[in-house]
Amino acid sequence: MSERKVLNKYYPPDFDPSKIPRMKLPKNRQYTVRLMAPFNMRCKTCGEYIYKGKKFNARKEDAENEDYLGIRIYRFYIKCTRCLQEISFKTDPRNTDYEIEEGATRNFMALKLAQEQEKREEDAEKEEEATNPMKLLENRTQQSKQEIELMESLEELRDLNRRQGNVDYDSMLLKYNPAELKEQIKRMQEEEDENTVKSLMGIKRKIDENEDEELVEDNNMTKSIIKNVITSTAQSSAKKKVSKLNLLNLVKVNNVTSTNNVSSTNNVTSINNIINTNKTKESCNSLSLIGNYSSSDDSN
């Protein structure tokens, strides 16, 4: 069974190859080959998309009177998978690619078009440099500037590498102690808390002092009001008594002043009593005290 795979066959000693009859084949004979679609294409008749790499049983032939630097150009015929329309394309050794001929249109040619445009621009630049020596000089100076900039950037990178090479990362990692960092953070947080508490206490003290000052001012106002009311009532009562005594001709005017002084001393003692009661009972209203005092004086 292994003999069927042998490439070298046995030729007898009386073998004459000139006696073998030769077949007369047509000059441009077509061969059936198995191939894959070399690019994405779309059928013109039915619009079916044929993606790159799809396998076909194609017919191959030589393109007549076409070659590139002695390289043969082959043509292939395939059929659309949907409408069986024949599609033909051929090799393009100049661009190392394939070229569509009939039956379909090529898709996704953006990259190929960009490459062709770039190649045309390069050819145009070469022709311009060959004809214009000033353009050639400008291009050379630009290239030299670019080379100088590249050298400077390389030197900067080397300096950076040297600086980083001198740094001892192991010692830096040893110096780094997470426990100490946690303690420092904890201390900073405690200090911040103490500062906030102190600021709040100071604000509270200021508020209390302001309230005390307001209470003192209120007490002073009540005292002044009471004094004014008492003096006015004492004067009115003294005038009434003097007028009565003058009418009766029982007491002289000098005695009126003495009685006035006595009544004023009595009024001062009563005011002190009222202030003491106001201190013990802060919720008591000063106007009610004034009314009570005035009513008691009228009764006398």
C-alpha angles and dihedrals in degrees: 000000000000092000093073090067095053115114097199112074129198116260117194118229093249093054114134115185092195089068091061110104114238122223119233106229127180116265096239100037120176121227127200111233137171114238144153126241106266095210143006113280141169126220114243096213103046102012094236115162116231111196126212114273098029110144123238140174099236137182116235128202139161117262106239118238092357127115141134117226090332093313114130120238117219129202125211132200122203134167129235112254092227110036100015091234111163115248122192130195134161140206122271109201092172091067096023089241144095128263125214116227114173143351099034145037125236119243133206096027095150094106093046092049091049091051092049091050091050091050092050091051091051091050091049091051091050092051091048092050090049092053101033116052093186091059089050090052092049092050092050093050090049091051091050091051091051091050091051091050090049091051091050092050090049091052091050090051091050091051090050091050091051092051092048090046091059092055113097105215093181092061090046090053091048091052090051107090116179093196092059091047090053091050092050091050090049092051092049090051092050091050091050091050091050092049092050091049092049092049091050092049091050091051090049092051091050090051091050092049091050090051091049091050090051091051091049091050090049091050091049090050092050091048092051091048092049092049092050092049092046094049092048093049092045092051092048092048091047092051090051092051093046091050091051093047092047089053092050093040089220103122133031124239093252090063088056091063091051091051088047091054091049092050090048091053089050089049092052092052091049090050091053090051090051092050091051091051089048090055093050093044108039093172093062115108119239094216092058089053090050091052093048092050094048092049092050091050093052091051089055 
